[in-house]
Tab-separated table of C-alpha atoms in Angstrom:
chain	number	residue	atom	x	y	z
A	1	UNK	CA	-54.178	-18.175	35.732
A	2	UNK	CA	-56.762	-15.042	36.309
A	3	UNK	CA	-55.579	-15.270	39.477
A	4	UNK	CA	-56.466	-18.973	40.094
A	5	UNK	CA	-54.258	-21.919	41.279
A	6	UNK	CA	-54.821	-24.937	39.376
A	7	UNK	CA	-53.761	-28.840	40.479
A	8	UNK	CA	-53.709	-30.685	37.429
A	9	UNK	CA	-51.498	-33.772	37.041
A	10	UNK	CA	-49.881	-35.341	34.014
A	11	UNK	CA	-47.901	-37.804	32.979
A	12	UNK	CA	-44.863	-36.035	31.700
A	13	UNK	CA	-43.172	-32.512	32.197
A	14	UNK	CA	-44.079	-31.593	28.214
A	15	UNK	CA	-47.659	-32.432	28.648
A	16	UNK	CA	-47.485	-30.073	31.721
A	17	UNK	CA	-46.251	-27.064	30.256
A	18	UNK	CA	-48.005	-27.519	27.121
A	19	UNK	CA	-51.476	-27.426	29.374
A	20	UNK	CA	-49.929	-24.241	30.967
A	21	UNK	CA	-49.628	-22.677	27.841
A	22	UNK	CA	-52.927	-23.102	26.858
A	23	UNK	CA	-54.732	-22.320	29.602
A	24	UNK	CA	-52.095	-18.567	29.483
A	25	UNK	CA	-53.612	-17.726	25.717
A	26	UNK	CA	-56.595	-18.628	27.050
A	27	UNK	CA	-56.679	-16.059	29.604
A	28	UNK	CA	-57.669	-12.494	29.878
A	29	UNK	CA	-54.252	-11.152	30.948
A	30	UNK	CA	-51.382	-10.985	28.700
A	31	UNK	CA	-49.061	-13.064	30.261
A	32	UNK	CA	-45.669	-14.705	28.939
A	33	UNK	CA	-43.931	-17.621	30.326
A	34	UNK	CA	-39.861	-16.780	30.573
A	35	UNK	CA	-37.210	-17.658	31.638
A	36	UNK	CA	-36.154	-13.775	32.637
A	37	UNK	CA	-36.251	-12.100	35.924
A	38	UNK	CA	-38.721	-9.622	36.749
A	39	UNK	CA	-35.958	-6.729	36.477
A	40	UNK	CA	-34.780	-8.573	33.138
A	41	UNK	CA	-38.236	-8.585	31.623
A	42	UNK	CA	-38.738	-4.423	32.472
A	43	UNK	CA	-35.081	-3.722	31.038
A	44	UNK	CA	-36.539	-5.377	27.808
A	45	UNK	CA	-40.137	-3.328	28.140
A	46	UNK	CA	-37.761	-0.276	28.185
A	47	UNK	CA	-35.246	-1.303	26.121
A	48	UNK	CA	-38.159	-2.010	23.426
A	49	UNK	CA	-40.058	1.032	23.689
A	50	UNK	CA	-36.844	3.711	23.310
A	51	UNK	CA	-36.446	1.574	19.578
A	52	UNK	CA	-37.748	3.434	16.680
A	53	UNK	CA	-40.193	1.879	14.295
A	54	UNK	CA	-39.372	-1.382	12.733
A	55	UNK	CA	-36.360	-2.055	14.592
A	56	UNK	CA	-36.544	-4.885	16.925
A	57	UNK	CA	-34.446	-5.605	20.419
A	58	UNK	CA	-32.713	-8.613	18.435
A	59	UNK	CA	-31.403	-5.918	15.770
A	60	UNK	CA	-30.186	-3.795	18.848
A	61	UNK	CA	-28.740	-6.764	20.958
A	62	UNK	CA	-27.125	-8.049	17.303
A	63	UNK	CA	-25.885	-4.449	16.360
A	64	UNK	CA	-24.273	-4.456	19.763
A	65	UNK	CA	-22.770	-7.762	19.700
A	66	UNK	CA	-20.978	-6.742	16.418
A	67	UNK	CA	-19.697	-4.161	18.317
A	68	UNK	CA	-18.576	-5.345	21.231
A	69	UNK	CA	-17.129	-8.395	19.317
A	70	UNK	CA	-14.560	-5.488	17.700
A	71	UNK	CA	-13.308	-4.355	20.763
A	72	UNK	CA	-11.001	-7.075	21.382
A	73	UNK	CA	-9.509	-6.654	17.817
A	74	UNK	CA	-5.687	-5.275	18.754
A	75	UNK	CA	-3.786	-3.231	16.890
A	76	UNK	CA	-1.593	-5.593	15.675
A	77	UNK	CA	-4.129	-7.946	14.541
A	78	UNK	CA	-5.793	-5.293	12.752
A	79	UNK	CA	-2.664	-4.313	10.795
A	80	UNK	CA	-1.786	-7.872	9.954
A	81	UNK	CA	-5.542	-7.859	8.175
A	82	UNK	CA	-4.918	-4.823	6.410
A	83	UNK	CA	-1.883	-5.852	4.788
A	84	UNK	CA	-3.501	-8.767	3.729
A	85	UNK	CA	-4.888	-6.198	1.296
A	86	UNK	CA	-1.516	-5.027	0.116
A	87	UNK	CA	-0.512	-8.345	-1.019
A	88	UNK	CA	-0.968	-7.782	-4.522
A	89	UNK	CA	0.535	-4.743	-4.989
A	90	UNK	CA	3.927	-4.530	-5.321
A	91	UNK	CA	6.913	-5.994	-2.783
A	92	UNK	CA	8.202	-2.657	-2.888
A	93	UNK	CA	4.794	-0.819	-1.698
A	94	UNK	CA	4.004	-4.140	0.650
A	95	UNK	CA	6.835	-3.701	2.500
A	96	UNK	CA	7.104	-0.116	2.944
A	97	UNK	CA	3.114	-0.426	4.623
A	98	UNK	CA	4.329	-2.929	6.947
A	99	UNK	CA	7.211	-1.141	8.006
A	100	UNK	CA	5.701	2.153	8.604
A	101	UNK	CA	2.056	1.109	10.571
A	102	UNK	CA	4.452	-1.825	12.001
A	103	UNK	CA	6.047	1.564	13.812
A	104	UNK	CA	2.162	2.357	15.188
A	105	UNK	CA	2.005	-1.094	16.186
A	106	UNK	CA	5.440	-0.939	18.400
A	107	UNK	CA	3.677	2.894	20.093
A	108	UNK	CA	0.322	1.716	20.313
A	109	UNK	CA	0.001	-1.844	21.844
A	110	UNK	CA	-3.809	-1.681	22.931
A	111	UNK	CA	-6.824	-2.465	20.493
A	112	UNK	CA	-7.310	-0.489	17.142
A	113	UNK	CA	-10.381	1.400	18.559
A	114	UNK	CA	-8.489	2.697	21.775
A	115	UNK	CA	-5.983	4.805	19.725
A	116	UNK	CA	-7.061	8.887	20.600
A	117	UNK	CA	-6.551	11.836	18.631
A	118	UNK	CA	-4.191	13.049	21.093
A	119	UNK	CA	-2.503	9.520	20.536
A	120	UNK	CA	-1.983	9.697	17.179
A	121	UNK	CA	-0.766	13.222	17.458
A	122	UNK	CA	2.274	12.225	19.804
A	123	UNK	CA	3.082	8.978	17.200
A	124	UNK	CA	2.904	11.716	14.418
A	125	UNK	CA	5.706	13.871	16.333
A	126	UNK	CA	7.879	11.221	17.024
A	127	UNK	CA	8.137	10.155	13.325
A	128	UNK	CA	11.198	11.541	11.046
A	129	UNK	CA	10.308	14.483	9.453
A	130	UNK	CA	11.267	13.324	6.040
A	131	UNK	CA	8.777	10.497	5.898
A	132	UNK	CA	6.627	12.182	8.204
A	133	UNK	CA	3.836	12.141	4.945
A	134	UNK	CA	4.240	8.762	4.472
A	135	UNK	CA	3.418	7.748	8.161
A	136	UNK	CA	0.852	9.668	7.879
A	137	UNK	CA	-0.543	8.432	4.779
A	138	UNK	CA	0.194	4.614	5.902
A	139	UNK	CA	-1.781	5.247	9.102
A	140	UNK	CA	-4.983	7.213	7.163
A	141	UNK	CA	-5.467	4.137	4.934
A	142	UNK	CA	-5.101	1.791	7.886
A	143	UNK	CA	-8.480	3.423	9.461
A	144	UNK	CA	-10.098	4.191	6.449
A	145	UNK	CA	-9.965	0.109	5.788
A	146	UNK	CA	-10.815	-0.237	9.519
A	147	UNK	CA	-13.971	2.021	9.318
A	148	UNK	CA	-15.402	0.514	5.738
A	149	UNK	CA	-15.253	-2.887	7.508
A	150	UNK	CA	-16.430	-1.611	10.964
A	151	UNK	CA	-13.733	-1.799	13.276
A	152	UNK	CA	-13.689	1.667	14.501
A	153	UNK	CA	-16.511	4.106	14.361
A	154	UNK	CA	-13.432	7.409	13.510
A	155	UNK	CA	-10.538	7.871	12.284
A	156	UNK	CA	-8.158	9.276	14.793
A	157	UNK	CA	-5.614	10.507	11.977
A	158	UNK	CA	-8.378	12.296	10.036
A	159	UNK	CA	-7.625	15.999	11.117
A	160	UNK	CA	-4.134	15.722	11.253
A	161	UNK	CA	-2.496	17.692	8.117
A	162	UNK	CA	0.464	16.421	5.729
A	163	UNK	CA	3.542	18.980	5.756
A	164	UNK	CA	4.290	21.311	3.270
A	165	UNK	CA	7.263	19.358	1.147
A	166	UNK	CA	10.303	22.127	-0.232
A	167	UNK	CA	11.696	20.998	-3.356
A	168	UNK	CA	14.607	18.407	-3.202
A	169	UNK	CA	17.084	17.832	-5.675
A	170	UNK	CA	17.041	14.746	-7.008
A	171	UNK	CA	20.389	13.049	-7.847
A	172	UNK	CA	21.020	12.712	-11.170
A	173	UNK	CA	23.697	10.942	-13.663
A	174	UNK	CA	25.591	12.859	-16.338
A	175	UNK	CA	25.824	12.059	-19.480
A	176	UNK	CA	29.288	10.676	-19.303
A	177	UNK	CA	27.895	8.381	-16.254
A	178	UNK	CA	25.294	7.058	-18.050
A	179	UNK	CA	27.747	6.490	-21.156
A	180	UNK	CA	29.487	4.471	-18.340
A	181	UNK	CA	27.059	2.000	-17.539
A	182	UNK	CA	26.452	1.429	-20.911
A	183	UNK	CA	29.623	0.649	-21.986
A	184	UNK	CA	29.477	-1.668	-18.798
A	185	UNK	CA	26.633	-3.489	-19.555
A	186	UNK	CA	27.219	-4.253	-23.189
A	187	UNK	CA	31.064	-5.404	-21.717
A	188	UNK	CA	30.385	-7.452	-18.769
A	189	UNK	CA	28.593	-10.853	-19.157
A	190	UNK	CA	27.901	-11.228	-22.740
A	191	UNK	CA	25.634	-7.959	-22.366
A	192	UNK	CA	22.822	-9.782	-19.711
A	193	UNK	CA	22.407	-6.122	-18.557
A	194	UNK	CA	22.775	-3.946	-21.610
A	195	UNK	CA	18.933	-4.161	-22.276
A	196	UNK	CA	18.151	-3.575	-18.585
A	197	UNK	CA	20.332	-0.793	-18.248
A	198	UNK	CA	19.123	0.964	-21.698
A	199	UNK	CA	15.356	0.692	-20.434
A	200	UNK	CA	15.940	1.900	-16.945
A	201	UNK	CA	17.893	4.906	-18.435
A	202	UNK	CA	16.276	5.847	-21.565
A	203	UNK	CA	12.227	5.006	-20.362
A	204	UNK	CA	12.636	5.731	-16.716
A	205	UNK	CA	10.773	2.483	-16.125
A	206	UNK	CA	11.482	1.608	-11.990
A	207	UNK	CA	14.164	-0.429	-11.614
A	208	UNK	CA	12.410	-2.663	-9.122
A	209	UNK	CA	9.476	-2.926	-9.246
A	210	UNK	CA	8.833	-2.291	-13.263
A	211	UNK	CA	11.766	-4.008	-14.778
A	212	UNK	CA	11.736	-7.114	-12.600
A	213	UNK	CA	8.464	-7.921	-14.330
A	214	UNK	CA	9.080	-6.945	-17.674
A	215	UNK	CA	9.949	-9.653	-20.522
A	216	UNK	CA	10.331	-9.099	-23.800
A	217	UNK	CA	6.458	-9.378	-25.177
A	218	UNK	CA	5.783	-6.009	-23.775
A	219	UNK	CA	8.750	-4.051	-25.696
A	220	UNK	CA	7.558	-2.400	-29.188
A	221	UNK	CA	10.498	-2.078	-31.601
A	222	UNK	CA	8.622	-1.131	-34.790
A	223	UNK	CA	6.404	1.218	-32.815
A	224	UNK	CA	8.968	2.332	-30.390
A	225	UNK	CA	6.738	1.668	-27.128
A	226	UNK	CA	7.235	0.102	-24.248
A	227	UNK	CA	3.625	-1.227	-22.114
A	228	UNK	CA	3.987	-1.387	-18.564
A	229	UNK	CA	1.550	-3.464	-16.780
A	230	UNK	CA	2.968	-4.689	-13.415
A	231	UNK	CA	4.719	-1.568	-11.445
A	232	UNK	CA	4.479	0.340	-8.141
A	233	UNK	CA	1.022	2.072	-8.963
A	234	UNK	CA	-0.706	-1.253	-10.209
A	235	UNK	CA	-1.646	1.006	-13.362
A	236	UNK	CA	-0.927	0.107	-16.956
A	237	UNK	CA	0.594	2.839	-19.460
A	238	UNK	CA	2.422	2.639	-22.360
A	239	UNK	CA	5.902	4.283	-22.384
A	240	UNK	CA	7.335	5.927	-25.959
A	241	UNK	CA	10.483	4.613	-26.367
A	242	UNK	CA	13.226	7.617	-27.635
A	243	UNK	CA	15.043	6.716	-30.597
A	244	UNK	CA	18.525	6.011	-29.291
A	245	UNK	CA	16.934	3.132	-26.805
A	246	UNK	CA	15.116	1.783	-29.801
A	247	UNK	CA	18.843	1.621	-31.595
A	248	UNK	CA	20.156	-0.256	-27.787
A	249	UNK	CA	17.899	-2.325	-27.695
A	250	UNK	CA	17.417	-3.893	-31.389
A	251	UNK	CA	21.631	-4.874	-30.152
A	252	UNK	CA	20.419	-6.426	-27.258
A	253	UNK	CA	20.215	-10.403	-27.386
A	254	UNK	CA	16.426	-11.192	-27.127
A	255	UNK	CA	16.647	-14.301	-26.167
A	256	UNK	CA	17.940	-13.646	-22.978
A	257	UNK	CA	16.012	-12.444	-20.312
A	258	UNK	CA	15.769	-9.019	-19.459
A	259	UNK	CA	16.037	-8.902	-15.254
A	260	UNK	CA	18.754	-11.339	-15.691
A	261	UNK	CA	19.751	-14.978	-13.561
A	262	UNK	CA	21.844	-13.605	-10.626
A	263	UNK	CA	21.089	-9.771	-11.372
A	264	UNK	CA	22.296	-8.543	-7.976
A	265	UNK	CA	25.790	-9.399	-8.815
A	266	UNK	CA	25.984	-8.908	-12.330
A	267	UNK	CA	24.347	-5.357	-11.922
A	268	UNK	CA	26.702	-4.801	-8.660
A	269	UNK	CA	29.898	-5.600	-11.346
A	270	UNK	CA	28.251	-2.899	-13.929
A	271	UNK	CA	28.120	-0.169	-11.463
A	272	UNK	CA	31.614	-1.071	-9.815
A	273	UNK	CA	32.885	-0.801	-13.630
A	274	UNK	CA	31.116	2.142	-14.005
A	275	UNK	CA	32.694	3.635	-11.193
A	276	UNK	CA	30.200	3.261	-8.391
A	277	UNK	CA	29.151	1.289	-5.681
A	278	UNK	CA	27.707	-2.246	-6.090
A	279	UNK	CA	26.666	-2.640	-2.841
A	280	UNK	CA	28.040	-6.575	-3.140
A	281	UNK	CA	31.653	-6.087	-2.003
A	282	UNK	CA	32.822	-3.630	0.652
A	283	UNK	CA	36.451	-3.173	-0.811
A	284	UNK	CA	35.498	-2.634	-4.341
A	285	UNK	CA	33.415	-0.207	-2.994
A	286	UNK	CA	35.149	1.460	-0.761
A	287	UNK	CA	37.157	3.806	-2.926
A	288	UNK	CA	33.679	4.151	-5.430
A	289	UNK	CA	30.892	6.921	-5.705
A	290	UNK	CA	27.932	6.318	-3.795
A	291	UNK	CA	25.111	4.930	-5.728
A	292	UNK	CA	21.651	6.436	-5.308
A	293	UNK	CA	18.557	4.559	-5.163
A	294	UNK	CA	16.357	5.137	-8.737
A	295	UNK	CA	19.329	7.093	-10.124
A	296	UNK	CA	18.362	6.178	-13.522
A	297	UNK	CA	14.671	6.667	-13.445
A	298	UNK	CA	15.257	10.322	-11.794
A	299	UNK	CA	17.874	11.174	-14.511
A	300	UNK	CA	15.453	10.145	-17.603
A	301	UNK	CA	12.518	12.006	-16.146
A	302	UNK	CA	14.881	15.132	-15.393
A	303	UNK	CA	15.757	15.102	-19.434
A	304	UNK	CA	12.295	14.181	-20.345
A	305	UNK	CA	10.543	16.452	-19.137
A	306	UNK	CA	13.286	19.672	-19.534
A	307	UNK	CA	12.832	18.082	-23.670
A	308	UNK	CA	9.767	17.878	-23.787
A	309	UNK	CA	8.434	21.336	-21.943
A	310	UNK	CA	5.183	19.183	-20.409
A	311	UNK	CA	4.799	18.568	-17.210
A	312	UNK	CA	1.526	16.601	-17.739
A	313	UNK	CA	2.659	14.575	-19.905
A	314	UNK	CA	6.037	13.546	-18.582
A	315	UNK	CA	3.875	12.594	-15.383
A	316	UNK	CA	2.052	10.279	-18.181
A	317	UNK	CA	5.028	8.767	-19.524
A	318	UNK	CA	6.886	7.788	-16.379
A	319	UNK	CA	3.635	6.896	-13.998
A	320	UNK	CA	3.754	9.847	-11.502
A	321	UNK	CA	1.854	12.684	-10.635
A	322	UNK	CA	2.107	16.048	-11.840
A	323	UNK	CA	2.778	16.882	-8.356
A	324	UNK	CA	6.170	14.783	-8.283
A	325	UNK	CA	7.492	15.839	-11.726
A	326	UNK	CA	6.975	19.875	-11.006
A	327	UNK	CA	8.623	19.123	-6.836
A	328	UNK	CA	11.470	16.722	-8.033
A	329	UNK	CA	12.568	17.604	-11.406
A	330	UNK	CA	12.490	21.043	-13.313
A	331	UNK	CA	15.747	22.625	-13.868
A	332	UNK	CA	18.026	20.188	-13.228
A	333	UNK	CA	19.458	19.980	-16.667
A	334	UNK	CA	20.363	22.110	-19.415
A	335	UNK	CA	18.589	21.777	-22.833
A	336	UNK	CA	22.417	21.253	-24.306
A	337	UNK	CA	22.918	18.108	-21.781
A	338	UNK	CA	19.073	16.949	-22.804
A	339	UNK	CA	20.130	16.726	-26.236
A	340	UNK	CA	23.140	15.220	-25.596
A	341	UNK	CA	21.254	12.575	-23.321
A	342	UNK	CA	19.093	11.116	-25.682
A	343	UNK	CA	21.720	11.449	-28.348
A	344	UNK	CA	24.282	8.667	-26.188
């Protein structure tokens, strides 16, 4: 100490150093008992001084620890997290994430952070074209969670644009179709399926997602509404029933449930009846029209909104986006086969 050697001896070790310590902040010189090397102790005299104000080396050493700790975080790991987060939503929109960012899992098999720009790029060109907006939108979500809980620092998707959709044609079901499954439904198994059917065709509700969930407390008779609370968009809205459903559905049996006990076949039977296919038996079908998936929500919003004149507020009533309704359904129907619609 001060440049002095001093024998001193003591009974135990902790007596020792605690002499040695006071005799140090006794001294003149600053000096610090460590366990560092002399190279570790001038990396932390630099290391200190290059910190702004009021942050310490334990914030930085912390800060980088966090850091380095997400680095081993792969991509799969990552993407089994983020669905955790889609676990209340619906099946339908559950397992549509996991089956699109399970396709980024399958190109990229590193960590989350080590996907490039130029990475993403190529997994963008070698998805189909038709659901080239929904990869996209799948994998934008994925590294927006990532970056809010500080996985990544970017998001390598961020600057790459969704294409320009041309209108499609949706396929629709005529009047005497409809008419068809109707008939069907009030027919076939004491009419399980009549109020089902009349719903999905007359309030567009989804046939999934919506009408598995709906029961018989949420349907308005006397004020001809219908409130939707557990769907595809997690969003509540109340649907205006049209008259002619109101006059379906006051026939309909309300003691039975609405998504009925064995639905897949009973509904399979209504469409084969119908004339179309089940999708339950392959020789039934095999002779039958194909049937298209949400045929009966696209035909009610096709008639609603060619009624009705409102773009805005068919994208109200059936829980879409103006966006959808004026890409996917103007013109598809005649105003004399709208009033013959909600006239069946």
């Amino acid at each position: 100490v001060n440049g002095k050697r001093i024998r001193q001896r003591y009974s135990t070790l902790e007596e020792a150093k605690g002499k040695c310590h006071s005799l140090e902040e006794g001294s003149a010189h600053n000096v610090v008992r460590t366990s560092l090397t002399a190279q570790q102790v001038k990396d932390a005299e630099v290391a200190t001084h290059k910190l702004p104000d009021g942050c310490s080396l334990l914030d930085a050493v912390e800060l980088l620890m966090q850091s380095h700790s997400s680095l081993s975080v792969s991509m799969l790991d990552a993407i089994d997290r983020h669905l955790k987060t889609k676990e209340a939503k619906s099946l339908e929109t559950y397992r549509q994430a996991k089956r699109l960012l399970g396709g980024l899992s399958k190109h990229h098999t590193g960590t989350i952070q080590s996907l490039s720009r130029e990475e993403a790029v190529k997994f963008m060109n070698s998805v189909p074209d038709g659901s080239f907006n929904h990869y996209l939108r799948a994998c934008k979500g994925l590294y927006i969670w990532a970056e809010k809980h500080q996985l990544v620092q970017s998001n390598p998707f961020i600057h790459i644009s969704p294409k320009e959709r041309l209108h499609n044609d949706v396929g629709l079901l005529s009047c005497a179709e409809a008419k068809g499954l109707l008939g069907a439904s009030e027919s076939l198994y004491g009419g399980d399926l009549l109020a089902y059917t009349s719903i999905c065709l007359f309030a567009g509700l989804r046939p999934d997602s919506e009408m598995k969930k709906l029961t018989w407390d949420a349907v308005n008779l006397d004020d001809a509404e219908i409130r939707v609370t557990i769907g595809k968009t997690k969003t509540p809205r109340c649907v205006e029933m049209p008259s002619n459903l109101v006059k379906w559905l006051r026939k309909c049996d309300k003691t039975k449930p609405i998504w009925p006990v064995n639905y897949r076949k009973k509904w399979a039977a209504v469409k084969n009846q119908a004339g179309f296919r089940g999708g339950v038996d392959p020789e039934i079908d095999k002779e039958l029209k194909p049937w298209v998936k949400d045929y009966t929500r696209h035909t009610a919003i096709s008639n609603k909104v060619r009624t009705s004149g409102d773009i805005h507020a068919t994208a109200t009533w059936a829980g879409n986006s103006p966006a959808m309704i004026n890409r996917h359904y103007l013109g598809l129907v005649s105003s004399s086969e709208a009033v013959e619609y909600w006239g069946l």
